[in-house]
């Protein structure tokens, strides 16, 4: 059984937020960052996550 696109995207947004918290050593994600992540497509979130992992920073979205 596959998840619909909205659920799948939301799972990826939550995963990206968890990884950001770990990399940036923060406990909460700013609302502005959450809004930007929610607006991204599933594929864009994957690309964005790879950039965060490589750069170890989220400065470009703050």
JSON list of C-alpha atoms in Angstrom, two decimals:
[
{"chain": "A", "resi": 1, "resn": "UNK", "atom": "CA", "xyz": [0.00, 0.00, 0.00]},
{"chain": "A", "resi": 2, "resn": "UNK", "atom": "CA", "xyz": [1.51, 3.32, -1.00]},
{"chain": "A", "resi": 3, "resn": "UNK", "atom": "CA", "xyz": [0.99, 6.62, 0.76]},
{"chain": "A", "resi": 4, "resn": "UNK", "atom": "CA", "xyz": [-0.57, 9.48, -1.12]},
{"chain": "A", "resi": 5, "resn": "UNK", "atom": "CA", "xyz": [1.67, 12.34, -2.20]},
{"chain": "A", "resi": 6, "resn": "UNK", "atom": "CA", "xyz": [0.66, 14.71, 0.61]},
{"chain": "A", "resi": 7, "resn": "UNK", "atom": "CA", "xyz": [1.43, 12.17, 3.33]},
{"chain": "A", "resi": 8, "resn": "UNK", "atom": "CA", "xyz": [4.70, 11.16, 1.70]},
{"chain": "A", "resi": 9, "resn": "UNK", "atom": "CA", "xyz": [5.77, 14.80, 1.41]},
{"chain": "A", "resi": 10, "resn": "UNK", "atom": "CA", "xyz": [4.88, 15.48, 5.06]},
{"chain": "A", "resi": 11, "resn": "UNK", "atom": "CA", "xyz": [6.97, 12.51, 6.19]},
{"chain": "A", "resi": 12, "resn": "UNK", "atom": "CA", "xyz": [9.94, 13.90, 4.24]},
{"chain": "A", "resi": 13, "resn": "UNK", "atom": "CA", "xyz": [9.43, 17.39, 5.73]},
{"chain": "A", "resi": 14, "resn": "UNK", "atom": "CA", "xyz": [9.53, 15.89, 9.23]},
{"chain": "A", "resi": 15, "resn": "UNK", "atom": "CA", "xyz": [12.65, 13.91, 8.36]},
{"chain": "A", "resi": 16, "resn": "UNK", "atom": "CA", "xyz": [14.38, 17.03, 7.02]},
{"chain": "A", "resi": 17, "resn": "UNK", "atom": "CA", "xyz": [13.47, 18.93, 10.19]},
{"chain": "A", "resi": 18, "resn": "UNK", "atom": "CA", "xyz": [14.91, 16.15, 12.37]},
{"chain": "A", "resi": 19, "resn": "UNK", "atom": "CA", "xyz": [18.15, 16.15, 10.39]},
{"chain": "A", "resi": 20, "resn": "UNK", "atom": "CA", "xyz": [18.38, 19.96, 10.58]},
{"chain": "A", "resi": 21, "resn": "UNK", "atom": "CA", "xyz": [17.97, 19.76, 14.36]},
{"chain": "A", "resi": 22, "resn": "UNK", "atom": "CA", "xyz": [20.80, 17.25, 14.57]},
{"chain": "A", "resi": 23, "resn": "UNK", "atom": "CA", "xyz": [23.20, 19.03, 12.24]},
{"chain": "A", "resi": 24, "resn": "UNK", "atom": "CA", "xyz": [22.58, 22.51, 13.65]},
{"chain": "A", "resi": 25, "resn": "UNK", "atom": "CA", "xyz": [22.26, 21.29, 17.24]},
{"chain": "A", "resi": 26, "resn": "UNK", "atom": "CA", "xyz": [18.96, 23.07, 17.80]},
{"chain": "A", "resi": 27, "resn": "UNK", "atom": "CA", "xyz": [15.82, 21.83, 19.52]},
{"chain": "A", "resi": 28, "resn": "UNK", "atom": "CA", "xyz": [13.17, 23.68, 17.54]},
{"chain": "A", "resi": 29, "resn": "UNK", "atom": "CA", "xyz": [12.87, 24.68, 13.91]},
{"chain": "A", "resi": 30, "resn": "UNK", "atom": "CA", "xyz": [11.92, 28.33, 13.28]},
{"chain": "A", "resi": 31, "resn": "UNK", "atom": "CA", "xyz": [8.42, 28.77, 11.83]},
{"chain": "A", "resi": 32, "resn": "UNK", "atom": "CA", "xyz": [9.84, 30.50, 8.74]},
{"chain": "A", "resi": 33, "resn": "UNK", "atom": "CA", "xyz": [11.96, 27.41, 7.99]},
{"chain": "A", "resi": 34, "resn": "UNK", "atom": "CA", "xyz": [8.98, 25.09, 8.55]},
{"chain": "A", "resi": 35, "resn": "UNK", "atom": "CA", "xyz": [6.90, 27.16, 6.12]},
{"chain": "A", "resi": 36, "resn": "UNK", "atom": "CA", "xyz": [9.62, 27.00, 3.46]},
{"chain": "A", "resi": 37, "resn": "UNK", "atom": "CA", "xyz": [9.99, 23.25, 3.88]},
{"chain": "A", "resi": 38, "resn": "UNK", "atom": "CA", "xyz": [6.21, 22.74, 3.68]},
{"chain": "A", "resi": 39, "resn": "UNK", "atom": "CA", "xyz": [6.17, 24.66, 0.39]},
{"chain": "A", "resi": 40, "resn": "UNK", "atom": "CA", "xyz": [8.85, 22.46, -1.22]},
{"chain": "A", "resi": 41, "resn": "UNK", "atom": "CA", "xyz": [8.09, 19.48, -3.42]},
{"chain": "A", "resi": 42, "resn": "UNK", "atom": "CA", "xyz": [9.14, 15.97, -2.42]},
{"chain": "A", "resi": 43, "resn": "UNK", "atom": "CA", "xyz": [12.05, 16.03, -4.87]},
{"chain": "A", "resi": 44, "resn": "UNK", "atom": "CA", "xyz": [13.14, 19.53, -3.85]},
{"chain": "A", "resi": 45, "resn": "UNK", "atom": "CA", "xyz": [13.24, 18.42, -0.22]},
{"chain": "A", "resi": 46, "resn": "UNK", "atom": "CA", "xyz": [15.59, 15.59, -1.17]},
{"chain": "A", "resi": 47, "resn": "UNK", "atom": "CA", "xyz": [17.94, 17.92, -3.03]},
{"chain": "A", "resi": 48, "resn": "UNK", "atom": "CA", "xyz": [17.75, 20.48, -0.22]},
{"chain": "A", "resi": 49, "resn": "UNK", "atom": "CA", "xyz": [18.58, 17.83, 2.36]},
{"chain": "A", "resi": 50, "resn": "UNK", "atom": "CA", "xyz": [21.66, 16.74, 0.43]},
{"chain": "A", "resi": 51, "resn": "UNK", "atom": "CA", "xyz": [22.84, 20.38, 0.36]},
{"chain": "A", "resi": 52, "resn": "UNK", "atom": "CA", "xyz": [22.35, 20.70, 4.12]},
{"chain": "A", "resi": 53, "resn": "UNK", "atom": "CA", "xyz": [24.28, 17.50, 4.78]},
{"chain": "A", "resi": 54, "resn": "UNK", "atom": "CA", "xyz": [27.16, 18.68, 2.56]},
{"chain": "A", "resi": 55, "resn": "UNK", "atom": "CA", "xyz": [27.27, 22.27, 3.87]},
{"chain": "A", "resi": 56, "resn": "UNK", "atom": "CA", "xyz": [26.30, 21.47, 7.48]},
{"chain": "A", "resi": 57, "resn": "UNK", "atom": "CA", "xyz": [24.33, 24.75, 7.51]},
{"chain": "A", "resi": 58, "resn": "UNK", "atom": "CA", "xyz": [20.85, 26.10, 6.83]},
{"chain": "A", "resi": 59, "resn": "UNK", "atom": "CA", "xyz": [21.96, 29.72, 6.43]},
{"chain": "A", "resi": 60, "resn": "UNK", "atom": "CA", "xyz": [20.57, 29.96, 2.90]},
{"chain": "A", "resi": 61, "resn": "UNK", "atom": "CA", "xyz": [17.00, 29.49, 4.10]},
{"chain": "A", "resi": 62, "resn": "UNK", "atom": "CA", "xyz": [17.05, 31.57, 7.28]}
]
